[in-house]
């Protein structure tokens, strides 16, 4: 087994972002800014917000945070977002998910101005990604892309794992991970298969993968029976089991196989945060061009 080190790759990316922000600060006296919004007090979300704010501090992004009451109405959340859209001091807006009531999540996301949508979940940004012909076009157009899928692509590219022409199986079809990831992989010339809870013959399909990406949210669901010899395995899952984090892949069960693999923690998670910083800088640049 060869470990794909998300901490090392994200640290390099964060150092590069810091350098770019230092240059902006020195030449123009301004820095990018991010507003995070948390509705309620979900403990996991509180930890994610803390990590995101710490990362902002590391690179010199000004971060602000608003914590709304868990009973806040859709109307109140959208009113806050609209105020932030009009606030010229804010470059990026991140609405921490999940919301306490999921039935209006997309409506709240839709209220975020696409140019400040650092999570890349607004239909305009998702649509721009879907319409892109290739990776070069995605980069050139500075599209804001969902942080976790972008982090996975960055991880693969910086671990010297070829995507072009490869058979990639993604388990999970969420708007947050699976769907945008499939578009990014297509733009990088992979042959992409997306699986979900209704997929038949999951094991056999996964075994055909040269790159297997797992984003289902089921602790240690994937064992060696799903993995082809020589494959790359990217574990997106984050699950808390008896106060410890684990992925969707049973790491201990597969660690002696001839594979490249990420670990949870220390794999995709740090990349997601690095990509949030990248997106905030991108939003700043798009607004200040
Ligand atoms: P989600 O919205 O719940 O989607 C889960 C997907 O997995 C769905 O498409 C579901 O299929 C599929 N699935 C569930 N059980 C399955 C099974 N037995 N066989 C095949 N497919 C199955 O979750 P998500 O937001 O995409 O997140 C997935 C995981 O990634 C979670 O553990 C989450 O915590 C983690 N995550 C990590 C990061 C990070 O930074 N590392 C970021 C985001 C999410 P259906 O569509 O048919 O229901």
Coordinates of C-alpha atoms and ligand atoms in Angstrom, one line a residue:
X1 CA 0.0 0.0 0.0
X2 CA 1.1 3.5 -0.8
X3 CA -0.4 6.3 1.2
X4 CA -1.7 9.4 -0.5
X5 CA -0.9 12.1 2.0
X6 CA -3.6 14.8 2.0
X7 CA -2.0 16.7 4.8
X8 CA 1.3 17.2 2.9
X9 CA -0.4 18.1 -0.4
X10 CA -2.8 20.5 1.3
X11 CA 0.0 22.1 3.3
X12 CA 1.9 22.8 0.0
X13 CA -1.3 24.2 -1.5
X14 CA -2.0 26.4 1.6
X15 CA 1.6 27.7 1.5
X16 CA 1.1 28.7 -2.2
X17 CA -2.2 30.4 -1.4
X18 CA -0.6 32.3 1.4
X19 CA 2.1 33.6 -0.9
X20 CA -0.5 34.8 -3.4
X21 CA -2.4 36.6 -0.7
X22 CA 0.8 38.2 0.7
X23 CA 1.5 39.6 -2.7
X24 CA -2.0 41.1 -3.0
X25 CA -1.7 42.5 0.5
X26 CA 1.7 44.0 -0.2
X27 CA 0.8 45.5 -3.6
X28 CA -2.8 46.6 -2.9
X29 CA -3.2 46.7 0.8
X30 CA -6.3 44.5 0.8
X31 CA -7.0 40.8 1.5
X32 CA -9.8 38.4 0.6
X33 CA -12.6 37.8 3.1
X34 CA -14.9 35.0 3.9
X35 CA -18.2 34.9 5.9
X36 CA -19.3 31.6 7.3
X37 CA -22.9 31.0 8.4
X38 CA -23.9 28.3 10.8
X39 CA -27.6 27.6 11.5
X40 CA -28.0 25.9 14.9
X41 CA -25.3 24.2 16.9
X42 CA -24.4 20.8 15.2
X43 CA -21.2 19.8 17.0
X44 CA -19.5 18.4 13.8
X45 CA -20.4 21.6 11.9
X46 CA -19.0 23.7 14.7
X47 CA -15.7 21.8 14.4
X48 CA -15.7 22.3 10.6
X49 CA -16.3 26.0 11.0
X50 CA -13.5 26.3 13.5
X51 CA -11.1 24.5 11.2
X52 CA -12.1 26.7 8.2
X53 CA -11.5 29.9 10.2
X54 CA -8.2 28.7 11.5
X55 CA -7.1 27.9 7.9
X56 CA -8.2 31.4 6.8
X57 CA -6.0 32.9 9.5
X58 CA -3.1 30.8 8.3
X59 CA -3.2 32.3 4.8
X60 CA -4.3 35.9 5.7
X61 CA -7.9 35.6 4.6
X62 CA -10.1 37.8 6.8
X63 CA -12.9 35.5 8.2
X64 CA -16.2 36.4 9.8
X65 CA -18.8 34.2 11.3
X66 CA -22.5 34.4 12.1
X67 CA -24.3 31.8 14.1
X68 CA -28.0 31.8 13.6
X69 CA -30.5 30.2 16.0
X70 CA -31.4 26.6 15.0
X71 CA -35.1 27.7 14.6
X72 CA -34.2 30.4 12.1
X73 CA -36.7 30.5 9.3
X74 CA -35.8 30.2 5.6
X75 CA -36.8 33.8 5.2
X76 CA -34.4 35.0 7.9
X77 CA -31.5 32.9 6.4
X78 CA -32.1 34.3 3.0
X79 CA -32.4 37.9 4.3
X80 CA -29.0 37.5 5.9
X81 CA -27.5 36.1 2.7
X82 CA -28.9 38.9 0.6
X83 CA -27.4 41.5 3.0
X84 CA -24.0 39.7 2.6
X85 CA -24.4 39.6 -1.2
X86 CA -24.5 43.4 -1.1
X87 CA -21.7 43.8 1.4
X88 CA -18.6 44.9 -0.6
X89 CA -16.4 43.8 2.4
X90 CA -17.3 40.1 1.9
X91 CA -15.8 38.1 -1.0
X92 CA -17.1 34.7 -0.2
X93 CA -20.1 33.3 1.6
X94 CA -20.2 29.8 3.0
X95 CA -23.5 28.4 4.4
X96 CA -22.4 25.4 6.5
X97 CA -24.4 22.3 5.7
X98 CA -26.5 20.4 6.7
X99 CA -29.1 23.0 7.8
X100 CA -31.3 21.9 10.7
X101 CA -34.2 21.6 8.3
X102 CA -33.1 20.2 5.0
X103 CA -36.3 21.0 3.0
X104 CA -35.1 24.6 2.2
X105 CA -31.4 24.0 1.8
X106 CA -31.3 24.5 -2.0
X107 CA -33.4 27.7 -1.7
X108 CA -30.9 29.1 0.7
X109 CA -28.0 28.1 -1.5
X110 CA -29.8 29.7 -4.5
X111 CA -29.9 33.0 -2.6
X112 CA -26.1 33.3 -2.5
X113 CA -24.7 35.5 -5.2
X114 CA -22.9 33.1 -7.6
X115 CA -19.7 35.2 -7.6
X116 CA -19.5 34.8 -3.7
X117 CA -20.6 31.1 -3.7
X118 CA -17.3 29.6 -2.5
X119 CA -18.9 26.2 -2.0
X120 CA -19.7 26.1 -5.7
X121 CA -23.2 24.7 -5.1
X122 CA -25.3 27.5 -6.7
X123 CA -27.0 26.3 -9.9
X124 CA -25.0 28.9 -11.9
X125 CA -21.7 27.5 -10.8
X126 CA -22.8 23.9 -11.0
X127 CA -24.1 24.6 -14.5
X128 CA -20.9 26.3 -15.6
X129 CA -19.0 23.2 -14.5
X130 CA -21.4 20.9 -16.4
X131 CA -21.0 22.9 -19.5
X132 CA -17.2 23.1 -19.5
X133 CA -15.6 21.1 -22.2
X134 CA -12.3 20.3 -20.5
X135 CA -10.1 21.0 -17.5
X136 CA -8.3 23.9 -19.2
X137 CA -11.6 25.7 -19.7
X138 CA -12.6 25.1 -16.1
X139 CA -9.3 26.7 -14.9
X140 CA -9.5 29.6 -17.5
X141 CA -13.1 30.5 -16.5
X142 CA -12.2 30.6 -12.8
X143 CA -15.4 28.7 -12.0
X144 CA -16.2 28.2 -8.3
X145 CA -16.4 24.4 -7.8
X146 CA -17.6 22.4 -4.8
X147 CA -14.5 22.2 -2.5
X148 CA -14.4 18.4 -1.8
X149 CA -14.6 17.2 -5.5
X150 CA -12.0 19.9 -6.4
X151 CA -9.8 18.7 -3.6
X152 CA -10.1 15.1 -4.9
X153 CA -8.9 16.2 -8.4
X154 CA -6.1 18.2 -6.8
X155 CA -5.1 15.2 -4.7
X156 CA -4.9 12.9 -7.7
X157 CA -3.0 15.4 -9.9
X158 CA -0.4 16.1 -7.1
X159 CA 0.1 12.4 -6.4
X160 CA 1.0 11.8 -10.0
X161 CA -2.0 9.6 -10.6
X162 CA -3.0 9.7 -14.2
X163 CA -6.8 10.5 -14.7
X164 CA -6.8 10.7 -18.5
X165 CA -8.3 7.5 -20.1
X166 CA -8.8 5.8 -16.7
X167 CA -11.9 3.9 -15.6
X168 CA -13.1 5.8 -12.5
X169 CA -15.9 4.5 -10.3
X170 CA -17.5 7.0 -7.9
X171 CA -19.9 5.6 -5.2
X172 CA -22.2 8.4 -4.3
X173 CA -24.3 10.8 -6.4
X174 CA -24.8 13.8 -4.1
X175 CA -24.8 17.4 -5.4
X176 CA -22.0 18.1 -3.0
X177 CA -19.6 15.3 -4.0
X178 CA -20.5 12.6 -6.5
X179 CA -22.1 14.7 -9.3
X180 CA -19.6 17.5 -9.5
X181 CA -16.7 15.0 -9.1
X182 CA -18.1 13.1 -12.1
X183 CA -18.0 16.3 -14.2
X184 CA -14.5 17.2 -13.1
X185 CA -13.3 13.7 -14.0
X186 CA -15.0 13.8 -17.4
X187 CA -13.3 17.1 -18.0
X188 CA -10.0 15.3 -17.3
X189 CA -10.9 12.6 -19.9
X190 CA -11.7 9.8 -17.4
X191 CA -14.4 7.2 -18.2
X192 CA -16.7 7.7 -15.3
X193 CA -19.2 5.3 -13.7
X194 CA -21.4 6.6 -10.9
X195 CA -22.9 4.2 -8.4
X196 CA -25.5 4.7 -5.7
X197 CA -27.7 2.8 -3.3
X198 CA -29.8 1.3 -6.1
X199 CA -26.8 0.1 -8.1
X200 CA -26.8 -3.6 -8.8
X201 CA -23.5 -5.7 -8.7
X202 CA -21.7 -2.9 -6.8
X203 CA -18.7 -5.1 -6.0
X204 CA -18.1 -6.1 -9.6
X205 CA -18.4 -2.5 -10.9
X206 CA -16.0 -1.3 -8.2
X207 CA -13.6 -4.1 -9.1
X208 CA -13.4 -2.7 -12.6
X209 CA -12.1 0.7 -11.3
X210 CA -8.6 1.9 -11.8
X211 CA -9.6 4.7 -9.5
X212 CA -12.3 4.1 -6.9
X213 CA -13.8 7.1 -5.1
X214 CA -16.0 6.4 -2.2
X215 CA -18.5 9.0 -0.9
X216 CA -21.4 7.2 0.8
X217 CA -21.2 8.0 4.5
X218 CA -21.1 4.4 5.7
X219 CA -18.2 3.5 8.1
X220 CA -15.8 0.9 6.7
X221 CA -18.3 -0.2 4.0
X222 CA -15.7 -1.0 1.4
X223 CA -13.3 -3.9 1.9
X224 CA -10.8 -5.7 -0.3
X225 CA -13.6 -7.5 -2.3
X226 CA -14.4 -4.1 -4.0
X227 CA -10.9 -3.2 -5.0
X228 CA -8.9 -4.2 -8.0
X229 CA -5.2 -5.0 -7.6
X230 CA -3.1 -1.9 -8.4
X231 CA -6.1 0.6 -8.0
X232 CA -6.1 4.0 -6.4
X233 CA -8.7 4.4 -3.7
X234 CA -9.9 7.8 -2.5
X235 CA -12.0 7.7 0.6
X236 CA -14.2 10.8 0.9
X237 CA -16.3 9.5 3.8
X238 CA -16.1 11.0 7.3
X239 CA -17.8 9.0 9.9
X240 CA -17.6 9.3 13.7
X241 CA -17.5 5.9 15.4
X242 CA -17.1 5.9 19.2
X243 CA -15.5 9.3 19.1
X244 CA -13.0 8.3 16.5
X245 CA -13.1 9.3 12.8
X246 CA -13.1 6.7 10.1
X247 CA -13.8 6.6 6.4
X248 CA -16.1 4.6 4.1
X249 CA -13.2 2.2 3.4
X250 CA -12.1 -0.3 5.9
X251 CA -8.5 0.9 5.9
X252 CA -7.1 -1.8 8.1
X253 CA -8.7 -4.6 6.0
X254 CA -7.1 -3.2 2.7
X255 CA -3.8 -1.7 3.9
X256 CA -1.8 -4.7 2.8
X257 CA -3.1 -4.7 -0.8
X258 CA -1.2 -3.4 -3.7
X259 CA -3.1 0.0 -3.9
X260 CA -2.6 3.7 -3.4
X261 CA -5.1 5.0 -0.8
X262 CA -6.0 8.0 1.3
X263 CA -6.6 7.7 5.0
X264 CA -9.4 9.2 7.1
X265 CA -8.4 11.5 8.8
X266 CA -5.6 13.1 6.7
X267 CA -6.8 12.5 3.2
X268 CA -9.6 14.4 1.5
X269 CA -10.6 16.4 4.5
X270 CA -7.6 18.7 4.5
X271 CA -7.9 19.1 0.7
X272 CA -11.5 20.4 1.1
X273 CA -10.3 23.1 3.4
X274 CA -7.4 24.1 1.1
X275 CA -9.9 24.3 -1.8
X276 CA -12.2 26.6 0.3
X277 CA -9.2 29.0 0.6
X278 CA -8.5 28.7 -3.1
X279 CA -12.2 29.4 -3.9
X280 CA -12.2 32.4 -1.6
X281 CA -9.1 33.8 -3.3
X282 CA -10.8 33.0 -6.7
X283 CA -13.9 34.9 -5.7
X284 CA -11.8 37.8 -4.5
X285 CA -9.9 37.9 -7.8
X286 CA -13.1 37.5 -9.9
X287 CA -14.7 40.5 -8.1
X288 CA -11.5 42.7 -8.2
X289 CA -10.5 42.1 -11.8
Ligands
LIG1 P1 -25.0 11.9 0.8 O1 -25.6 13.2 0.3 O2 -25.7 11.2 2.0 O3 -24.9 10.9 -0.4 C1 -24.5 9.6 -0.1 C2 -24.5 8.8 -1.4 O4 -24.1 7.5 -1.2 C3 -25.9 8.8 -2.1 O5 -25.7 9.0 -3.5 C4 -26.3 7.3 -1.8 O6 -27.2 6.8 -2.8 C5 -25.0 6.6 -1.8 N1 -25.1 5.4 -1.0 C6 -25.6 5.3 0.3 N2 -25.5 4.0 0.7 C7 -25.0 3.3 -0.4 C8 -24.8 1.9 -0.6 N3 -25.0 1.0 0.4 N4 -24.3 1.5 -1.8 C9 -24.1 2.4 -2.7 N5 -24.3 3.8 -2.6 C10 -24.8 4.2 -1.4 O7 -23.5 12.2 1.3 P2 -22.4 13.2 0.8 O8 -22.7 14.6 1.3 O9 -22.1 13.0 -0.6 O10 -21.2 12.7 1.7 C11 -20.7 11.4 1.6 C12 -19.6 11.1 2.6 O11 -18.6 12.0 2.4 C13 -20.1 11.4 4.1 O12 -19.4 10.5 4.9 C14 -19.6 12.8 4.3 O13 -19.4 13.1 5.7 C15 -18.3 12.8 3.6 N6 -17.9 14.1 3.2 C16 -16.6 14.4 3.4 C17 -16.1 15.6 3.0 C18 -14.6 15.9 3.2 O14 -14.2 17.0 3.3 N7 -13.8 14.8 3.3 C19 -16.9 16.6 2.4 C20 -18.2 16.2 2.2 C21 -18.7 15.0 2.5 P3 -28.6 7.4 -3.1 O15 -28.4 8.6 -3.9 O16 -29.3 6.3 -3.9 O17 -29.3 7.6 -1.8

